[in-house]
PDB file of C-alpha atoms in Angstrom:
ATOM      1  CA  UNK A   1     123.895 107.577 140.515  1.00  0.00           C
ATOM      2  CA  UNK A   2     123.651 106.916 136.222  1.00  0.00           C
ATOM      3  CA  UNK A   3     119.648 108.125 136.843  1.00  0.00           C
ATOM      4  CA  UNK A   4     120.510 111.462 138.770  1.00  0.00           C
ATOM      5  CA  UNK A   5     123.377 112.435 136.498  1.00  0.00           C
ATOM      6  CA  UNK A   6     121.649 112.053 132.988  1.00  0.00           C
ATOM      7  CA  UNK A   7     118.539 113.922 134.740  1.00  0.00           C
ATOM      8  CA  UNK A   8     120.620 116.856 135.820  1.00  0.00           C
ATOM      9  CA  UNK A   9     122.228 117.312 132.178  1.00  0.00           C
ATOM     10  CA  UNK A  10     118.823 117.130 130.535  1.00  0.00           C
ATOM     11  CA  UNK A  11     117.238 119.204 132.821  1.00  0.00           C
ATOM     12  CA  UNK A  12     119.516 121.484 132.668  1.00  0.00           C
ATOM     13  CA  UNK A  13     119.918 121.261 128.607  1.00  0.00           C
ATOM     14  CA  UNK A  14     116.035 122.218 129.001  1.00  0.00           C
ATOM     15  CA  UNK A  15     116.494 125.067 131.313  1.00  0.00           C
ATOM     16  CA  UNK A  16     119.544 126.285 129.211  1.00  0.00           C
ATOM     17  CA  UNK A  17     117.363 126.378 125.940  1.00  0.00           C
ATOM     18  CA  UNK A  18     119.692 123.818 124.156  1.00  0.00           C
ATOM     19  CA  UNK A  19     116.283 121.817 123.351  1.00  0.00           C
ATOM     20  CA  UNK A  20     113.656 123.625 121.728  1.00  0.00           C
ATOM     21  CA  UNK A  21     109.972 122.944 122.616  1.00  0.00           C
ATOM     22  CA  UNK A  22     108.481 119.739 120.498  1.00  0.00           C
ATOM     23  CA  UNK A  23     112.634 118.323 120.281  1.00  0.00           C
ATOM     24  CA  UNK A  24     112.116 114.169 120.784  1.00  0.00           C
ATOM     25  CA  UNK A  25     114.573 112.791 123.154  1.00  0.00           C
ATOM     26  CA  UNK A  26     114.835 109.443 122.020  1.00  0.00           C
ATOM     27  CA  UNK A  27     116.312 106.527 124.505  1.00  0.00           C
ATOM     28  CA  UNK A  28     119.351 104.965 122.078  1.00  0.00           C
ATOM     29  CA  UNK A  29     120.980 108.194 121.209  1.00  0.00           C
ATOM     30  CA  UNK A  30     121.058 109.330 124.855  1.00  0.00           C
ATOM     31  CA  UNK A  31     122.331 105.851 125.921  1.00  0.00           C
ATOM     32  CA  UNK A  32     125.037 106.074 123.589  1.00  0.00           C
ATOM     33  CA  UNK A  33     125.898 109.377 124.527  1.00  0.00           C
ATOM     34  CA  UNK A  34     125.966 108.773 128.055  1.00  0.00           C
ATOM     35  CA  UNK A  35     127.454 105.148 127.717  1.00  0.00           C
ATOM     36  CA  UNK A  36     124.871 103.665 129.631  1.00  0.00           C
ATOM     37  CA  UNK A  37     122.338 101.377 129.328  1.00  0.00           C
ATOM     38  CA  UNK A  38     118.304 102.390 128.325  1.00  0.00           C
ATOM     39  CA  UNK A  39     117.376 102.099 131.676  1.00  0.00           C
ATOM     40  CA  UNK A  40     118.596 105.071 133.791  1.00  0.00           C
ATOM     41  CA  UNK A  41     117.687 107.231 130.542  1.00  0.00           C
ATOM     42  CA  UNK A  42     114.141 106.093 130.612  1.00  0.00           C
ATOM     43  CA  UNK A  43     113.897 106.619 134.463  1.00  0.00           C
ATOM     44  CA  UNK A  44     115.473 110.201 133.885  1.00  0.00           C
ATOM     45  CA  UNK A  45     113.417 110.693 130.728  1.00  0.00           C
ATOM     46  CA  UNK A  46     109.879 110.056 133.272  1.00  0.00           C
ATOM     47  CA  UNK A  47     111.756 112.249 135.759  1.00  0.00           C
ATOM     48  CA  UNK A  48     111.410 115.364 133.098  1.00  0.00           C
ATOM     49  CA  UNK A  49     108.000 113.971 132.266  1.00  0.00           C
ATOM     50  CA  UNK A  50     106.944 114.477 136.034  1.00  0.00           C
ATOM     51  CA  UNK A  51     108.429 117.645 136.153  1.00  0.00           C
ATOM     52  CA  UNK A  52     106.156 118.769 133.749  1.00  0.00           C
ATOM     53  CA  UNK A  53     109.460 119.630 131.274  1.00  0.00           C
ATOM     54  CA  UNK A  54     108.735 117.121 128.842  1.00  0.00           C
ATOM     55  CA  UNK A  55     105.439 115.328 127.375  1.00  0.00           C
ATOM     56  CA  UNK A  56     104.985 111.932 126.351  1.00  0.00           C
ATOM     57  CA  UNK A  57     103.158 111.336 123.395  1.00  0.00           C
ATOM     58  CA  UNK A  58     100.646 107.651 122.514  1.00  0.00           C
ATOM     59  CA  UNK A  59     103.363 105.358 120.170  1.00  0.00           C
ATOM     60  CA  UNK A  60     105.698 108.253 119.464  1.00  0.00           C
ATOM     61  CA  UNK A  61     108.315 108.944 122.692  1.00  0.00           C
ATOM     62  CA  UNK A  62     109.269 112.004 124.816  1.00  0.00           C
ATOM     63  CA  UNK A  63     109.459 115.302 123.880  1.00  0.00           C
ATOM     64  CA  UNK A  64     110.317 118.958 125.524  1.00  0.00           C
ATOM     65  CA  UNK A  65     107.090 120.238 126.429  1.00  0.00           C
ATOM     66  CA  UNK A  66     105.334 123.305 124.705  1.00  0.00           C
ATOM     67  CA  UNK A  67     103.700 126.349 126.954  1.00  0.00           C
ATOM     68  CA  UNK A  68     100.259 126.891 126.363  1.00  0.00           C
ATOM     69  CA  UNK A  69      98.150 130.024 128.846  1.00  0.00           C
ATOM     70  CA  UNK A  70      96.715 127.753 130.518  1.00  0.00           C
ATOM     71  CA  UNK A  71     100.504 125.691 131.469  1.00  0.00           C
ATOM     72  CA  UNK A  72     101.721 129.289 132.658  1.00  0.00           C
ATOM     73  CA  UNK A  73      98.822 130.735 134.410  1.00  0.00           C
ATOM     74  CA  UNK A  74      99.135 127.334 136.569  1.00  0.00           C
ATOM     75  CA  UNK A  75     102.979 127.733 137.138  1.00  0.00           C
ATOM     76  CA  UNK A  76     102.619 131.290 138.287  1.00  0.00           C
ATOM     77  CA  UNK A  77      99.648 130.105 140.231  1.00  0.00           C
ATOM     78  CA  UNK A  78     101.580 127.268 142.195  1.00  0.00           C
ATOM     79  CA  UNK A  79     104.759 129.670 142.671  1.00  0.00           C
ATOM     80  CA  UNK A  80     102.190 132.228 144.131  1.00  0.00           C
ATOM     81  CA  UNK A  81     100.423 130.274 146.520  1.00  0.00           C
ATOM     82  CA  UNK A  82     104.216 128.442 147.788  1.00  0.00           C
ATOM     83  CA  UNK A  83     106.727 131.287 147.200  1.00  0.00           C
ATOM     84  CA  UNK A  84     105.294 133.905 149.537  1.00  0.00           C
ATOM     85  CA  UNK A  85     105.344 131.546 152.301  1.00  0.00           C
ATOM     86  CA  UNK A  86     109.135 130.678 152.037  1.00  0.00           C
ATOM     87  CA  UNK A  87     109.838 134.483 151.906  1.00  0.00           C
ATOM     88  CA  UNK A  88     107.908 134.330 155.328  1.00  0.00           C
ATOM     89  CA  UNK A  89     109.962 131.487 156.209  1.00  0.00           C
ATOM     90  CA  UNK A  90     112.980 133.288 154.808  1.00  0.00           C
ATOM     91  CA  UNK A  91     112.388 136.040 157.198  1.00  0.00           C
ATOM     92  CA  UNK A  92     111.836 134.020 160.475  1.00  0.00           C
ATOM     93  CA  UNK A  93     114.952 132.437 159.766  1.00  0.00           C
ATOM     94  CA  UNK A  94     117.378 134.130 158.249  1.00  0.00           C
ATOM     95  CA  UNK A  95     121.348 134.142 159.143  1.00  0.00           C
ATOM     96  CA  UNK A  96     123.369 137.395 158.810  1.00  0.00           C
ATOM     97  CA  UNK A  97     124.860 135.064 156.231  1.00  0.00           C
ATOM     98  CA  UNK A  98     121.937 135.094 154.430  1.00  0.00           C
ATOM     99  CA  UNK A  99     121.080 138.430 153.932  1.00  0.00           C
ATOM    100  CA  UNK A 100     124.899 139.572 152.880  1.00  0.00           C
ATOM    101  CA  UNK A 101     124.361 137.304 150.328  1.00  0.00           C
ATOM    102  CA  UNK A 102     120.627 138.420 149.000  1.00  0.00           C
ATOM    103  CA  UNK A 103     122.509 142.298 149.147  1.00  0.00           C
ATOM    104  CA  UNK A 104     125.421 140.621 146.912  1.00  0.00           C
ATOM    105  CA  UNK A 105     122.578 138.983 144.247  1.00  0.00           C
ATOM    106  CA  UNK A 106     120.780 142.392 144.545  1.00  0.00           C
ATOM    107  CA  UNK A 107     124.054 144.537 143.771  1.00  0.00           C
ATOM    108  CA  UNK A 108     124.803 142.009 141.254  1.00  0.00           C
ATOM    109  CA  UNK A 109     121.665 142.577 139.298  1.00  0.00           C
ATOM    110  CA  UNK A 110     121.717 146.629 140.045  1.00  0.00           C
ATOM    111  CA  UNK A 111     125.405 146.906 138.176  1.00  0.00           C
ATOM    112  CA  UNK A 112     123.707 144.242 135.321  1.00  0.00           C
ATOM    113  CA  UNK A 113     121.174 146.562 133.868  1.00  0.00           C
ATOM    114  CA  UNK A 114     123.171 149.999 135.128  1.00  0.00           C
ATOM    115  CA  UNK A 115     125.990 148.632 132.258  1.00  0.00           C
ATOM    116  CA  UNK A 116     123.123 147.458 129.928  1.00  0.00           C
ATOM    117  CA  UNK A 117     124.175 146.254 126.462  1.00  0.00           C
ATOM    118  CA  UNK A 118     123.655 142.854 124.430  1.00  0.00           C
ATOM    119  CA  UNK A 119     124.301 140.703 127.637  1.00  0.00           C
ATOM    120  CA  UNK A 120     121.905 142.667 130.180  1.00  0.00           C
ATOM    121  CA  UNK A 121     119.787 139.821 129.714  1.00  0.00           C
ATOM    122  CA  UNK A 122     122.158 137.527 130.694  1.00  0.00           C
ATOM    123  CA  UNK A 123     122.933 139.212 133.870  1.00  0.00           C
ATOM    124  CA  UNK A 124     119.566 139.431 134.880  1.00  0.00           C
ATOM    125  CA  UNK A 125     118.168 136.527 134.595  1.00  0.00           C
ATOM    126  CA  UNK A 126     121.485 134.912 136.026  1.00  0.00           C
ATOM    127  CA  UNK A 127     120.636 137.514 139.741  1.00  0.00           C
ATOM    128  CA  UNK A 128     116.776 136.924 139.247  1.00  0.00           C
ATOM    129  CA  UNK A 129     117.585 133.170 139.377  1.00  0.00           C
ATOM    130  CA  UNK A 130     120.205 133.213 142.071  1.00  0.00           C
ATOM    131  CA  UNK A 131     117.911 135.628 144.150  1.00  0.00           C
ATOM    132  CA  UNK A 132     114.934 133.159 144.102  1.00  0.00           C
ATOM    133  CA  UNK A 133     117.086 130.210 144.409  1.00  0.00           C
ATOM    134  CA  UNK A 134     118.877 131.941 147.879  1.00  0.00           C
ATOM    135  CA  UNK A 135     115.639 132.527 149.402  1.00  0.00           C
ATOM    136  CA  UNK A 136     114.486 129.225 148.954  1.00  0.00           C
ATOM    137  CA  UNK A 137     118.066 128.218 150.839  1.00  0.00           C
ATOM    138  CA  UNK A 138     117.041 130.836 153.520  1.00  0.00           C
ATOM    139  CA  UNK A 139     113.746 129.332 154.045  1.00  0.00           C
ATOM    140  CA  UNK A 140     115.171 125.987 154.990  1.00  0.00           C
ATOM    141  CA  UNK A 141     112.622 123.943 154.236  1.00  0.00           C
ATOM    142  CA  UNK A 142     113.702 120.793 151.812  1.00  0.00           C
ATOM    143  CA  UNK A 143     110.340 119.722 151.227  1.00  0.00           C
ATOM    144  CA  UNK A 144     109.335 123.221 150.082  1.00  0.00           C
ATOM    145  CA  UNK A 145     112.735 124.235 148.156  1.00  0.00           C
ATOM    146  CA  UNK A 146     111.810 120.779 145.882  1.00  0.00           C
ATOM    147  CA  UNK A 147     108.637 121.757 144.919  1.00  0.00           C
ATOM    148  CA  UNK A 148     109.407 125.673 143.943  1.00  0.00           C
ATOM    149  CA  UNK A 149     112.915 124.634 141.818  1.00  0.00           C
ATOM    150  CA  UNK A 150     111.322 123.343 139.083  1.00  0.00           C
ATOM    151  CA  UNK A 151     108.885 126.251 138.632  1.00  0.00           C
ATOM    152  CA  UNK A 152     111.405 128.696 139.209  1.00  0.00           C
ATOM    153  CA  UNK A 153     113.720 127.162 136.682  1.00  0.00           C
ATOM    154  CA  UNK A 154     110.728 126.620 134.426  1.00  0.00           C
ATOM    155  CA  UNK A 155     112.013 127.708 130.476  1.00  0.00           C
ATOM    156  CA  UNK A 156     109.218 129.649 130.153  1.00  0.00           C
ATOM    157  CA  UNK A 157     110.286 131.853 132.363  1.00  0.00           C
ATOM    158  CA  UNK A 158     113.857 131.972 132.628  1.00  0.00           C
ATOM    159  CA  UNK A 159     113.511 133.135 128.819  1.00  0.00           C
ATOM    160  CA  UNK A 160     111.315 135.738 129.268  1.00  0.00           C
ATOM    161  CA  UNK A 161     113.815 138.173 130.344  1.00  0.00           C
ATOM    162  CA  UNK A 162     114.584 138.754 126.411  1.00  0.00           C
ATOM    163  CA  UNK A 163     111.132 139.960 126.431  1.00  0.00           C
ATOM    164  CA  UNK A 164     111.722 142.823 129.053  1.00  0.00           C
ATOM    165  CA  UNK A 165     113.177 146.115 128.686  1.00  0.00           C
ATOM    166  CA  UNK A 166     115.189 148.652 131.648  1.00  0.00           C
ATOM    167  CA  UNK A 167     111.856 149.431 133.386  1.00  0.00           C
ATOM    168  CA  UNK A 168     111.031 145.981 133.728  1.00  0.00           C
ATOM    169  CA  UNK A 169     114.324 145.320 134.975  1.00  0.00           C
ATOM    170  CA  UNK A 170     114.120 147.891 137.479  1.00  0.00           C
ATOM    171  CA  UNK A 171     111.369 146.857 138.561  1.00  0.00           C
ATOM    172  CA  UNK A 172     111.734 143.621 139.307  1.00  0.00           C
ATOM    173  CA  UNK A 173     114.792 144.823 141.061  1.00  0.00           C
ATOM    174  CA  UNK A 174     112.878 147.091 143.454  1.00  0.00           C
ATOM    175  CA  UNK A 175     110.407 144.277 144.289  1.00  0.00           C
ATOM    176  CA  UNK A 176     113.538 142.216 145.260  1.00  0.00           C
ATOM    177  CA  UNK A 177     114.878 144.823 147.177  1.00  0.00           C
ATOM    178  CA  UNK A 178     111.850 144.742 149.095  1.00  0.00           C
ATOM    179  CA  UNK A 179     111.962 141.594 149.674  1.00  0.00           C
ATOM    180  CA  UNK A 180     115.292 141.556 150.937  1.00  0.00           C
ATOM    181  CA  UNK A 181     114.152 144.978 153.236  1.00  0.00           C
ATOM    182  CA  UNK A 182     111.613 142.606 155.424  1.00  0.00           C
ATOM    183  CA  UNK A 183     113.919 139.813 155.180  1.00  0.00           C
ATOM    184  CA  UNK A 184     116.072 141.749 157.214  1.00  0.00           C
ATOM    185  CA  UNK A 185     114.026 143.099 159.582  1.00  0.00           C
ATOM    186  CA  UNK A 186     112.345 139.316 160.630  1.00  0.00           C
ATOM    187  CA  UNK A 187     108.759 140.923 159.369  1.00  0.00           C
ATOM    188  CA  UNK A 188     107.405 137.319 158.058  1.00  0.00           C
ATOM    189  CA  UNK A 189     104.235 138.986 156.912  1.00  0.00           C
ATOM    190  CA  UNK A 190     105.807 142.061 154.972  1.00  0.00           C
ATOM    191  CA  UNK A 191     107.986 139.252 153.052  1.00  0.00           C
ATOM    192  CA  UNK A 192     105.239 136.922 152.491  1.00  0.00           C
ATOM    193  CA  UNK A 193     103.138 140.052 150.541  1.00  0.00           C
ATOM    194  CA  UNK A 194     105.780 141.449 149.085  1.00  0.00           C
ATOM    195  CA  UNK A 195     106.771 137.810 147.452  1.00  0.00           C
ATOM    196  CA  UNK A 196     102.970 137.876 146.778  1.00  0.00           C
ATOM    197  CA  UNK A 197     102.964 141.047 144.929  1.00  0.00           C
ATOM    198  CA  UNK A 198     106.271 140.166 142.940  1.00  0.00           C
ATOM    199  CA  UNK A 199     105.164 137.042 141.823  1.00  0.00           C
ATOM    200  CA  UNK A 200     101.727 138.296 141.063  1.00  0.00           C
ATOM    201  CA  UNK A 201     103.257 141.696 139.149  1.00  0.00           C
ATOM    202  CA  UNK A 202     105.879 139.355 137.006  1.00  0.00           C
ATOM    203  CA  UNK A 203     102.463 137.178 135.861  1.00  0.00           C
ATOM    204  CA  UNK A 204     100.983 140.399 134.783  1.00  0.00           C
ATOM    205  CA  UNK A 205     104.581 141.271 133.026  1.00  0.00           C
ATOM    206  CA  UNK A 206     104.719 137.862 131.579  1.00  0.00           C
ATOM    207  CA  UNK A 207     101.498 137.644 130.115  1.00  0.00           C
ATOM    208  CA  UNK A 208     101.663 141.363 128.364  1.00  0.00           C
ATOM    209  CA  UNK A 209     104.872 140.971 127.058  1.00  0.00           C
ATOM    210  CA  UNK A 210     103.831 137.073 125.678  1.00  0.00           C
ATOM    211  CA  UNK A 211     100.266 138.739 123.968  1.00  0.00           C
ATOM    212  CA  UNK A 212     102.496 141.736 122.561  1.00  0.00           C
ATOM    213  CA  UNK A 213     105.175 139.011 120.572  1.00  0.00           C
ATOM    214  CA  UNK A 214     103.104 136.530 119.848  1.00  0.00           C
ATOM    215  CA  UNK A 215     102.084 136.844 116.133  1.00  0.00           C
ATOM    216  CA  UNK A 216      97.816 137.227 115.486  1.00  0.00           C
ATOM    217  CA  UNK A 217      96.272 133.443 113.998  1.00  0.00           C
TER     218      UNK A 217
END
């Protein structure tokens, strides 16, 4: 479908960082570029807007959306209120499937920051995404896994690993090893606080690493 196609590329454009906050993505250009007509780009272009990736401004157009506090203490807010109950879900549910590949994420991100360099970034945020992302597979619940996505995916966030430094990484690693541990063992309510505390501990991350680079008004 011309709609689902030119909302997947933007989206993930967005996601990607190709698009910096305040960019206008304006209907003609896109329709050119896509060779279609202004109509699937302005249903894609209010699919964004609903996602909460772009804004829409009075007699002006679309544009990538800006983070205030407030927009990221509500993201981390809606991804700690759903995300601890699809690592419960995760846990009543999971396939032996499942968990080789949450170990293969987990080693993946382990050997990322043990070889460190330029790209540890990179790798990290490539496991941290992957991890969250097979969970939500795990937890086999459709209606759930299309709510979290988009706040998982969220800019703001998959950026923020260039923020971090090893002990962050390492951290974050151990809380996903945890995870993982009562994943394994079918403990629902182990998973659903330990998603709890690694969502709530990343906020906490977030925020102190945001106040620390941002530059004083």
């Amino acid at each position: 479908m011309a709609t689902e196609r030119i909302y997947e590329t933007l989206r993930n454009r967005i996601i990607a960082g190709q698009y910096e906050p305040g960019t206008q993505l304006k209907e003609e250009p896109l329709s050119r570029e896509f060779g279609l007509s202004r109509t699937p780009v302005r249903a894609s272009l209010k699919r964004l807007v609903d996602d909460g990736l772009a804004v829409v401004e009075a007699n002006r157009g679309v544009f990538i959306a800006g983070w205030t506090r407030w927009d990221v203490e509500e993201m981390f807010s809606l991804r700690e209120l759903l995300e601890p109950h699809a690592a419960m879900l995760a846990a009543q549910r999971a396939t032996p499937g499942d968990l080789q590949e949450l170990h293969r994420i987990n080693k993946d991100m382990a050997q990322a920051i043990a070889l460190g360099g330029e790209n540890v970034q990179l790798g990290v945020q490539a496991a941290n995404k992957a991890f969250h992302h097979q969970l939500l597979e795990t937890a086999r619940s459709q209606r759930l896994k299309s709510m979290l996505l988009t706040l998982i995916d969220m800019p703001v966030i998959t950026r923020s690993f260039f923020l971090y430094g090893t002990a962050d990484f390492n951290r974050s690693l151990q809380q996903h090893l945890d995870i993982t541990y009562a994943v394994e063992i079918g403990d629902g309510e182990l998973a659903r606080q330990a998603m709890a505390t690694h969502i709530r501990m990343a906020y906490r991350r977030f925020m102190a690493h945001r106040s620390e680079n941002t530059p004083a008004q």
